[in-house]
mmCIF file of C-alpha atoms in Angstrom:
data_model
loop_
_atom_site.group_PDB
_atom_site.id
_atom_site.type_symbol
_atom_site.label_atom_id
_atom_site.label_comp_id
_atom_site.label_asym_id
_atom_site.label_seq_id
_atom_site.Cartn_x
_atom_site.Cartn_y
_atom_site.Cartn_z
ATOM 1 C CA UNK A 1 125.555 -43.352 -135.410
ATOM 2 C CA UNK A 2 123.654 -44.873 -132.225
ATOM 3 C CA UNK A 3 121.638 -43.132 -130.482
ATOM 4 C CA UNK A 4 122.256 -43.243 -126.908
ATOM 5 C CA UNK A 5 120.922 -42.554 -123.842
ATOM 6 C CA UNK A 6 122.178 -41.913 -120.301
ATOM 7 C CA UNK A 7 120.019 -42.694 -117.667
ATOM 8 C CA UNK A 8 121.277 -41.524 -113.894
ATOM 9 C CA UNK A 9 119.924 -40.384 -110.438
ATOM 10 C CA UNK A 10 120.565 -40.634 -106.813
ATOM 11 C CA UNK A 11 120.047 -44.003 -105.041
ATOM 12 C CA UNK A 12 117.135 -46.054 -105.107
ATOM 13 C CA UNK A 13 115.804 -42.904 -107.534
ATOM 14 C CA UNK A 14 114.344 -45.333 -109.806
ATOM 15 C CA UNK A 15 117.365 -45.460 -112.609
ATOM 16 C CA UNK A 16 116.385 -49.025 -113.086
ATOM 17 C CA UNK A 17 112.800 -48.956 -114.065
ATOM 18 C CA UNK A 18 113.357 -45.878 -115.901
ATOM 19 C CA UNK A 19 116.089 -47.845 -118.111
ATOM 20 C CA UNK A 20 114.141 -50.531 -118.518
ATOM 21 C CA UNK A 21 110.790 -48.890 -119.582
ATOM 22 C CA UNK A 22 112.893 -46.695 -122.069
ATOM 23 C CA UNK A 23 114.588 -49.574 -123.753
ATOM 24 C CA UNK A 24 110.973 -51.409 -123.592
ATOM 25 C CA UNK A 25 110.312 -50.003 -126.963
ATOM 26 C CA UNK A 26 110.038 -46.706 -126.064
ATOM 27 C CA UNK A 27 113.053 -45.554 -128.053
ATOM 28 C CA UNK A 28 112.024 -47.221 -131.550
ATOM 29 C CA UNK A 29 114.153 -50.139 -132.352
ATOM 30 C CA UNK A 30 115.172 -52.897 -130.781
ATOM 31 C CA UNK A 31 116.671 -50.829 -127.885
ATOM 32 C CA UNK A 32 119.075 -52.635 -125.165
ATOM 33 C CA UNK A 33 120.141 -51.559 -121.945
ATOM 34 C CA UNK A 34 123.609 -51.437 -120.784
ATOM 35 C CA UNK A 35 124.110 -51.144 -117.130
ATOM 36 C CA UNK A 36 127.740 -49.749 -115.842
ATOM 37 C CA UNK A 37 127.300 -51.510 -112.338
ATOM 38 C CA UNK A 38 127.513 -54.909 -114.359
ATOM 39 C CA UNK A 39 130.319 -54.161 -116.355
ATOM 40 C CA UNK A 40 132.366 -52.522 -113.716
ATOM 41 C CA UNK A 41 131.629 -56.096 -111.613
ATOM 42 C CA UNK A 42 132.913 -58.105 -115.137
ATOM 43 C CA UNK A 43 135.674 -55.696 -114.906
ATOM 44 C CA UNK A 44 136.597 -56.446 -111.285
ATOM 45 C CA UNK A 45 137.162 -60.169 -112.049
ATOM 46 C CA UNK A 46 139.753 -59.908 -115.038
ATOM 47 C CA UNK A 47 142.476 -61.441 -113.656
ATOM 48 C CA UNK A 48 145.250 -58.474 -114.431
ATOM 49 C CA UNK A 49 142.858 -56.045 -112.674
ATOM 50 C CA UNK A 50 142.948 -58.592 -109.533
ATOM 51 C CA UNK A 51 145.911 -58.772 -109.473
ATOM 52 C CA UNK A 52 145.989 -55.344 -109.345
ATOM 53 C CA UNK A 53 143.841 -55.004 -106.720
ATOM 54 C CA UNK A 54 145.912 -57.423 -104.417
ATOM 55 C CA UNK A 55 148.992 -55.406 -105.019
ATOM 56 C CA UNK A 56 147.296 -52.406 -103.832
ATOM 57 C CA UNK A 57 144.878 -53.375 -100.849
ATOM 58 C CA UNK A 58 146.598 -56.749 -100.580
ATOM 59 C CA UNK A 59 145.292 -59.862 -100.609
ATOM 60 C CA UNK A 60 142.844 -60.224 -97.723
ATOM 61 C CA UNK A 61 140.239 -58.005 -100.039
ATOM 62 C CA UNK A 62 139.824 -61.212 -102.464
ATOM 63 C CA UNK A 63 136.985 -63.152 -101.441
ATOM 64 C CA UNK A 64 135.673 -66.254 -103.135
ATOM 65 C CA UNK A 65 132.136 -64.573 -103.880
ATOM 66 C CA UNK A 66 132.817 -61.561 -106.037
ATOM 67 C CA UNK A 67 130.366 -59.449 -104.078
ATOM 68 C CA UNK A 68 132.167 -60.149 -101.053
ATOM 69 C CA UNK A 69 135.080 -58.756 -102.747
ATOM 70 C CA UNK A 70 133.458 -55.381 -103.477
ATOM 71 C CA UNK A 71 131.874 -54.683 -100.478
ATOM 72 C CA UNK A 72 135.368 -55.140 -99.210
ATOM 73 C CA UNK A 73 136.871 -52.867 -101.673
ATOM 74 C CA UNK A 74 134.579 -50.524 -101.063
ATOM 75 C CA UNK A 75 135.087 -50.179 -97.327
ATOM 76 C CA UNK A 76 138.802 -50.024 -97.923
ATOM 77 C CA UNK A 77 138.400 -46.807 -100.268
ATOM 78 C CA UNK A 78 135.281 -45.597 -98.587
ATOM 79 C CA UNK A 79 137.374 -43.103 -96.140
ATOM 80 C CA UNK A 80 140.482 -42.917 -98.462
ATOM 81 C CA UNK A 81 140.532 -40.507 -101.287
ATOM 82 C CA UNK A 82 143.844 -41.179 -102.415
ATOM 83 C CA UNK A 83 142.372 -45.012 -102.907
ATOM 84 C CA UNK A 84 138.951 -44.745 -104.129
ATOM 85 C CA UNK A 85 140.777 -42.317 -106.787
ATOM 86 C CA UNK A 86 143.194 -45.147 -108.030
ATOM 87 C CA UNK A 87 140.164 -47.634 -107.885
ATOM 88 C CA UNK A 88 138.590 -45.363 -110.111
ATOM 89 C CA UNK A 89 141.508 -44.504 -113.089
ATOM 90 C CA UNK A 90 141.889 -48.373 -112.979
ATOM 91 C CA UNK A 91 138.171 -49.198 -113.454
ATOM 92 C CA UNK A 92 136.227 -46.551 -115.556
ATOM 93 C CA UNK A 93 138.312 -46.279 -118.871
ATOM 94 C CA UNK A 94 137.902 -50.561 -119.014
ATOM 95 C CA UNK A 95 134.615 -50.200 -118.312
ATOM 96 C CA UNK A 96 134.634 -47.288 -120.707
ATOM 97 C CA UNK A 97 136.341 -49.219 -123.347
ATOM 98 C CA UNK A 98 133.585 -52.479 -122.817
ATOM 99 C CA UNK A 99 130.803 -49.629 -123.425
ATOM 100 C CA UNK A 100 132.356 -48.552 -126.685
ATOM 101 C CA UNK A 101 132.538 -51.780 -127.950
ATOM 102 C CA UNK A 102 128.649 -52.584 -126.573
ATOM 103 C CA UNK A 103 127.627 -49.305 -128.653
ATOM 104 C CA UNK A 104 129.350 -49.850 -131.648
ATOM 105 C CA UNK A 105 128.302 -53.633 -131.474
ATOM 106 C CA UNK A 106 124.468 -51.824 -131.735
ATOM 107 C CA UNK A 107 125.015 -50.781 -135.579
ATOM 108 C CA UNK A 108 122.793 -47.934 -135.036
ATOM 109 C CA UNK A 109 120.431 -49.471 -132.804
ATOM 110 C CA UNK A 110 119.311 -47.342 -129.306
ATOM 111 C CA UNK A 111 120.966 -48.158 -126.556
ATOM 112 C CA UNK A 112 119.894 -47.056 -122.964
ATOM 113 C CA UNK A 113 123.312 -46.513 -120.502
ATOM 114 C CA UNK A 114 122.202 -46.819 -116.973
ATOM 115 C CA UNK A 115 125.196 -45.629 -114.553
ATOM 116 C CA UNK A 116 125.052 -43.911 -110.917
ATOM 117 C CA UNK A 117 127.947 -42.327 -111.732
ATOM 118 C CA UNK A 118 127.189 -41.594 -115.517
ATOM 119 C CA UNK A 119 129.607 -38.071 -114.679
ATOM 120 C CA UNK A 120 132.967 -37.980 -113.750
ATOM 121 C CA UNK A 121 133.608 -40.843 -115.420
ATOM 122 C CA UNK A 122 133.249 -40.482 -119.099
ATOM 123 C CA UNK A 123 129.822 -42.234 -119.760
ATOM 124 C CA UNK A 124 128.031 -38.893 -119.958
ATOM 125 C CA UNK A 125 130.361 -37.978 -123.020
ATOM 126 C CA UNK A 126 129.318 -40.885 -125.139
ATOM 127 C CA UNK A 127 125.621 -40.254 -124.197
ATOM 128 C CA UNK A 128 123.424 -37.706 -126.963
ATOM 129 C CA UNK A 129 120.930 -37.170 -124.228
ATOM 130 C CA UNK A 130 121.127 -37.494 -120.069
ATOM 131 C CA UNK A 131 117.482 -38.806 -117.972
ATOM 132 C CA UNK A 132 118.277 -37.732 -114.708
ATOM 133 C CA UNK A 133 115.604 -39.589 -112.746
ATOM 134 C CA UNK A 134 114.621 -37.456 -108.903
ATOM 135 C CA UNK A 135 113.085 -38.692 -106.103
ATOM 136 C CA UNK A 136 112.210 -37.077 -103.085
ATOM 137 C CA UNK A 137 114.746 -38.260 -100.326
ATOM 138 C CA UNK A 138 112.162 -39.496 -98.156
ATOM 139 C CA UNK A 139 110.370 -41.757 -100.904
ATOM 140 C CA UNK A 140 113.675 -43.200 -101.706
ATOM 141 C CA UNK A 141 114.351 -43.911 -97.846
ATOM 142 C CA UNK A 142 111.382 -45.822 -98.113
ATOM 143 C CA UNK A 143 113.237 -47.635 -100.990
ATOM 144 C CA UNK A 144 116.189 -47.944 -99.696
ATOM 145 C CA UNK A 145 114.759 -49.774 -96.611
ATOM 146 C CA UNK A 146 113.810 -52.627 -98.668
ATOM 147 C CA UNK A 147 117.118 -53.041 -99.795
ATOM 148 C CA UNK A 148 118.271 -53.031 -95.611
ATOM 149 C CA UNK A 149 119.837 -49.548 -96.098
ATOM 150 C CA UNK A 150 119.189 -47.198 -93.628
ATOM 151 C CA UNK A 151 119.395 -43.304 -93.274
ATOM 152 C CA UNK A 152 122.897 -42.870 -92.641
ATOM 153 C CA UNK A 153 123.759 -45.621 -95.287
ATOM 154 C CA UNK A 154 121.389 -44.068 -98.207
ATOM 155 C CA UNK A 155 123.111 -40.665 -97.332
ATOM 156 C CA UNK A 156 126.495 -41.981 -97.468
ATOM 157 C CA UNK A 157 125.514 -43.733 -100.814
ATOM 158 C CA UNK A 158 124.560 -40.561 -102.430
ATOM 159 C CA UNK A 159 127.191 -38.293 -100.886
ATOM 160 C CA UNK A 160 129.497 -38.291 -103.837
ATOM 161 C CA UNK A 161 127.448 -38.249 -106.526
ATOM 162 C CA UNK A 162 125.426 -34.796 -105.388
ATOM 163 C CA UNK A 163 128.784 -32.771 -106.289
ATOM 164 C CA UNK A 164 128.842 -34.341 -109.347
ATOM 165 C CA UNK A 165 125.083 -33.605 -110.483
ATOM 166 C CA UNK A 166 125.748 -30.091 -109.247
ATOM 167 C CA UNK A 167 128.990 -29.719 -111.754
ATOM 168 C CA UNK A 168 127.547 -31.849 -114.712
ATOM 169 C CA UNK A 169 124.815 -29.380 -114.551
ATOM 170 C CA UNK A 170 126.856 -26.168 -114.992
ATOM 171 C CA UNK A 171 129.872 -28.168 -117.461
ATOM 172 C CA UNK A 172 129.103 -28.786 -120.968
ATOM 173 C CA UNK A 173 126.579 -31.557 -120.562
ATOM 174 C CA UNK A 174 123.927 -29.537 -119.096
ATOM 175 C CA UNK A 175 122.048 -28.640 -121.956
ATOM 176 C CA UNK A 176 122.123 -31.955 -122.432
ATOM 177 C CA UNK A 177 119.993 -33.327 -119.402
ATOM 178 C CA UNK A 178 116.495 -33.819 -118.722
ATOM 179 C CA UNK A 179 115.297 -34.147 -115.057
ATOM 180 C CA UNK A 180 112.312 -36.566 -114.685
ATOM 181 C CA UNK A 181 110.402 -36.431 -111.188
ATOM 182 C CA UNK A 182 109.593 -40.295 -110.169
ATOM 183 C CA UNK A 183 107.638 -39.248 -107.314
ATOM 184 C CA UNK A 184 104.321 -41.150 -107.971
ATOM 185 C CA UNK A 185 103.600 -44.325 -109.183
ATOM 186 C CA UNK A 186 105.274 -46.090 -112.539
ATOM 187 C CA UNK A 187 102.547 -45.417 -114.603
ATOM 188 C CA UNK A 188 103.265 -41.470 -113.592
ATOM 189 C CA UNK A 189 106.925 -42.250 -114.530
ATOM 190 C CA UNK A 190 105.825 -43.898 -118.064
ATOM 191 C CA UNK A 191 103.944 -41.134 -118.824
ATOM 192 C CA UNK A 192 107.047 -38.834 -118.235
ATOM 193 C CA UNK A 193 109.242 -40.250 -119.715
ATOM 194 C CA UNK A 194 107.209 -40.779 -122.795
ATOM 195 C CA UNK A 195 106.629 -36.905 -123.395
ATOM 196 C CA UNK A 196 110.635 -36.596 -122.508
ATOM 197 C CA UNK A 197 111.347 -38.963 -125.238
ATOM 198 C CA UNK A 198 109.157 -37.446 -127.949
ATOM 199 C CA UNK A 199 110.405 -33.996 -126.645
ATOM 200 C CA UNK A 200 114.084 -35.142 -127.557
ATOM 201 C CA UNK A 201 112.974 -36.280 -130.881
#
């Protein structure tokens, strides 16, 4: 079976360094890192989901440059439930289904699933273990400015996922997460993850 492990946090909490010193040979093997925000922008371009997408928002949400599309998707569902919960039963079981075949394409080889929203959408189900990387909110401001994201943006980034870190922590996955504090510098972070791993094992 392979070994997999989910790797989530707030914004600009570090999920990406994290995922990418853990699949740096940390796990054993020749570890690879799968990261949901790719696949859900593959997803996004299959032409029956576009199509899809037209018929709901209409047309003027298509853009030429795919990340001009999703930023326009995004503000279209951003103050629409009833939208951004469509969005999401037409996205996460492909994405979902492109994961399962990623893992089983592994043959038993580690692989490290980096997702934002790892719960609520089925990721943290196929996941043995759960890194939940945590930053202080004012070290990730700091962060997030580099990425031209302000206060009110990083807070409305992060609004959604705090329910669902509150909930996956009561549910049935909480015995299976780990928090990790990235509050220092990477080596700090290394070095924590490290004894998490060998904890886990």
């Amino acid at each position: 079976m392979t070994p997999v492990v989910g790797v989530t946090g707030l914004p600009c909490s570090g999920k990406s360094l994290a995922a990418s010193m853990l699949a740096d040979g940390m796990l054993g093997g020749e570890a690879v890192c799968l990261k949901a925000d790719d696949i859900g922008h593959a997803v996004l371009l299959r032409p029956k989901v576009v199509e899809k997408l037209a018929d709901r928002f209409g047309g003027d949400v298509l853009r030429p440059d795919p990340a001009e599309t999703r930023r326009a998707i995004a503000a279209t569902v951003f103050h629409d439930p009833d939208a951004l919960a469509w969005l999401e039963a037409l996205v996460h079981p492909l994405v979902l289904e492109e994961v399962d075949r990623a893992v089983a394409s592994r043959q038993g080889r580690p692989v490290v699933m980096e997702a934002a929203l790892l719960f609520g959408s089925g990721m943290e189900s196929r996941c043995g273990h759960i890194l939940l990387i945590d930053s202080p909110f004012e070290i990730r401001l700091q962060r997030a400015a580099a990425r031209g994201w302000d206060r009110v943006e990083l807070e409305r980034r992060e609004k959604r996922q705090v329910p669902l870190f509150a909930e996956a922590v009561r549910g049935p996955y909480g015995g299976r997460i780990v928090p990790i504090a990235n509050d220092a510098d990477p080596e700090a972070l290394r070095g924590r993850l490290h004894q998490a791993v060998s904890a886990l094992r």
